[in-house]
Amino acid sequence: MSKIVKSEEQWRKELTPEQFHVLREKGTERPFTGAYDDFKGQGVFKCAGCGEPLFESSTKYNSKSGWPSFFAPIHRTHVAEHTDQSHGMVRTEVTCAKCGGHLGHLFPDGPLPTGTRYCINSASLAFEEAKKKD
Ligand code: FE
């Protein structure tokens, strides 16, 4: 996978202020406010920064956390995991493997088959609806 590297100035031009804050400054949107928390569209959630496909709607579930939650990424190479020791906690941060944008965190309390919860900011995602089959 070819990585995307852009300057902070370039990202600021391309992203909304909220997307920039979450993706490039590792911000967190307030729970129950994001566009994709209570959202049941069928399709693919892509990175709002670079368009990389990250999650499929078939892996989305309601974790009641207030953030879009998935039990698996679309492919394990499309996301990267990093140890995050900020805010006095040890968590696993999830980023887009292509552009390095911050997506959210993962937790070991998800449903089967993986048992993993990918807790993702709506601001990091861009939804593309699946084409209807006739
Ligand atoms: Fe990306």
CSV table of C-alpha atoms and ligand atoms in Angstrom, one decimal:
chain,number,residue,atom,x,y,z
A,1,MET,CA,0.0,0.0,0.0
A,2,SER,CA,1.4,3.4,-1.0
A,3,LYS,CA,1.2,5.8,2.0
A,4,ILE,CA,-0.2,9.3,1.7
A,5,VAL,CA,1.9,12.0,3.4
A,6,LYS,CA,0.6,15.6,3.4
A,7,SER,CA,1.6,18.7,5.3
A,8,GLU,CA,-0.5,20.0,8.1
A,9,GLU,CA,-1.4,23.0,5.9
A,10,GLN,CA,-2.6,20.7,3.1
A,11,TRP,CA,-4.8,18.6,5.5
A,12,ARG,CA,-6.3,21.8,6.9
A,13,LYS,CA,-7.3,22.9,3.4
A,14,GLU,CA,-8.9,19.5,2.5
A,15,LEU,CA,-10.7,18.6,5.7
A,16,THR,CA,-13.4,20.2,7.7
A,17,PRO,CA,-12.3,21.6,11.1
A,18,GLU,CA,-13.9,18.6,12.9
A,19,GLN,CA,-12.3,16.1,10.5
A,20,PHE,CA,-8.9,17.8,11.0
A,21,HIS,CA,-9.2,17.8,14.7
A,22,VAL,CA,-10.1,14.1,14.9
A,23,LEU,CA,-7.9,12.7,12.0
A,24,ARG,CA,-4.8,14.9,12.4
A,25,GLU,CA,-4.9,15.9,16.1
A,26,LYS,CA,-6.3,12.7,17.5
A,27,GLY,CA,-9.4,14.4,18.8
A,28,THR,CA,-12.6,12.6,19.9
A,29,GLU,CA,-16.1,13.7,18.9
A,30,ARG,CA,-18.6,13.9,21.7
A,31,PRO,CA,-20.6,10.7,22.1
A,32,PHE,CA,-24.0,10.4,20.5
A,33,THR,CA,-23.3,13.4,18.2
A,34,GLY,CA,-21.6,11.8,15.1
A,35,ALA,CA,-23.3,11.2,11.8
A,36,TYR,CA,-22.7,7.5,11.8
A,37,ASP,CA,-23.5,6.6,15.4
A,38,ASP,CA,-27.2,5.8,15.0
A,39,PHE,CA,-26.9,4.9,11.3
A,40,LYS,CA,-27.9,1.8,9.5
A,41,GLY,CA,-26.9,2.4,5.9
A,42,GLN,CA,-25.6,-0.6,3.9
A,43,GLY,CA,-22.2,0.0,2.3
A,44,VAL,CA,-18.6,0.8,3.0
A,45,PHE,CA,-17.1,3.3,5.5
A,46,LYS,CA,-14.0,4.9,4.0
A,47,CYS,CA,-11.4,7.1,5.5
A,48,ALA,CA,-12.5,10.7,5.4
A,49,GLY,CA,-8.9,11.8,4.9
A,50,CYS,CA,-7.8,9.6,2.0
A,51,GLY,CA,-10.7,7.4,0.9
A,52,GLU,CA,-9.2,4.1,1.9
A,53,PRO,CA,-12.0,1.5,2.6
A,54,LEU,CA,-12.0,0.8,6.3
A,55,PHE,CA,-15.2,-0.9,7.5
A,56,GLU,CA,-18.2,-2.6,6.0
A,57,SER,CA,-21.7,-2.0,7.3
A,58,SER,CA,-22.1,-5.8,7.9
A,59,THR,CA,-19.6,-5.5,10.8
A,60,LYS,CA,-21.3,-2.5,12.4
A,61,TYR,CA,-23.2,-3.0,15.6
A,62,ASN,CA,-24.8,-0.9,18.3
A,63,SER,CA,-22.4,-0.8,21.2
A,64,LYS,CA,-24.4,1.9,23.0
A,65,SER,CA,-21.1,3.8,23.5
A,66,GLY,CA,-22.2,6.8,21.4
A,67,TRP,CA,-19.7,6.1,18.7
A,68,PRO,CA,-19.9,4.0,15.5
A,69,SER,CA,-18.7,0.5,16.5
A,70,PHE,CA,-17.5,-2.3,14.3
A,71,PHE,CA,-16.2,-5.8,15.2
A,72,ALA,CA,-13.7,-6.0,12.4
A,73,PRO,CA,-12.0,-3.8,9.7
A,74,ILE,CA,-12.6,-4.5,6.1
A,75,HIS,CA,-9.0,-5.9,5.9
A,76,ARG,CA,-6.5,-6.1,8.7
A,77,THR,CA,-3.9,-4.2,6.5
A,78,HIS,CA,-6.1,-1.2,6.1
A,79,VAL,CA,-5.9,-0.1,9.7
A,80,ALA,CA,-2.8,0.2,12.0
A,81,GLU,CA,-2.7,-0.2,15.8
A,82,HIS,CA,-0.6,1.8,18.2
A,83,THR,CA,-0.3,1.8,22.0
A,84,ASP,CA,-1.8,5.1,23.4
A,85,GLN,CA,-0.9,6.1,26.9
A,86,SER,CA,-2.6,9.5,26.9
A,87,HIS,CA,-5.2,10.6,29.4
A,88,GLY,CA,-3.8,8.3,32.1
A,89,MET,CA,-5.0,5.1,30.3
A,90,VAL,CA,-3.4,2.4,28.2
A,91,ARG,CA,-5.4,2.0,25.1
A,92,THR,CA,-4.9,0.8,21.6
A,93,GLU,CA,-5.3,3.5,19.0
A,94,VAL,CA,-6.5,2.7,15.5
A,95,THR,CA,-5.3,4.7,12.5
A,96,CYS,CA,-5.8,4.6,8.8
A,97,ALA,CA,-2.9,2.6,7.5
A,98,LYS,CA,-2.7,4.7,4.3
A,99,CYS,CA,-2.8,8.3,5.6
A,100,GLY,CA,-2.1,7.8,9.3
A,101,GLY,CA,-5.3,9.6,10.2
A,102,HIS,CA,-6.6,8.9,13.7
A,103,LEU,CA,-9.8,6.8,13.7
A,104,GLY,CA,-10.5,5.8,17.3
A,105,HIS,CA,-9.6,3.0,19.7
A,106,LEU,CA,-10.2,-0.7,20.0
A,107,PHE,CA,-11.3,-2.5,23.0
A,108,PRO,CA,-11.6,-6.3,23.9
A,109,ASP,CA,-15.4,-6.1,24.6
A,110,GLY,CA,-16.9,-6.6,21.1
A,111,PRO,CA,-19.3,-9.3,19.9
A,112,LEU,CA,-18.3,-12.5,18.3
A,113,PRO,CA,-16.7,-13.6,16.0
A,114,THR,CA,-13.8,-11.3,16.9
A,115,GLY,CA,-14.6,-10.0,20.4
A,116,THR,CA,-13.1,-6.7,19.4
A,117,ARG,CA,-14.8,-3.4,19.4
A,118,TYR,CA,-13.5,-0.8,17.0
A,119,CYS,CA,-14.7,2.4,18.5
A,120,ILE,CA,-14.5,4.9,15.7
A,121,ASN,CA,-15.2,8.6,15.3
A,122,SER,CA,-17.9,9.5,12.7
A,123,ALA,CA,-15.7,12.4,11.7
A,124,SER,CA,-13.0,10.0,10.5
A,125,LEU,CA,-15.4,8.2,8.2
A,126,ALA,CA,-17.0,8.9,4.8
A,127,PHE,CA,-19.9,6.5,4.0
A,128,GLU,CA,-20.4,5.1,0.5
A,129,GLU,CA,-23.7,3.3,0.0
A,130,ALA,CA,-23.7,-0.1,-1.7
A,131,LYS,CA,-25.2,-0.1,-5.2
A,132,LYS,CA,-28.7,-1.7,-5.1
A,133,LYS,CA,-28.9,-5.0,-6.9
A,134,ASP,CA,-31.8,-5.3,-9.3
B,1,FE,FE,-6.8,7.6,5.4
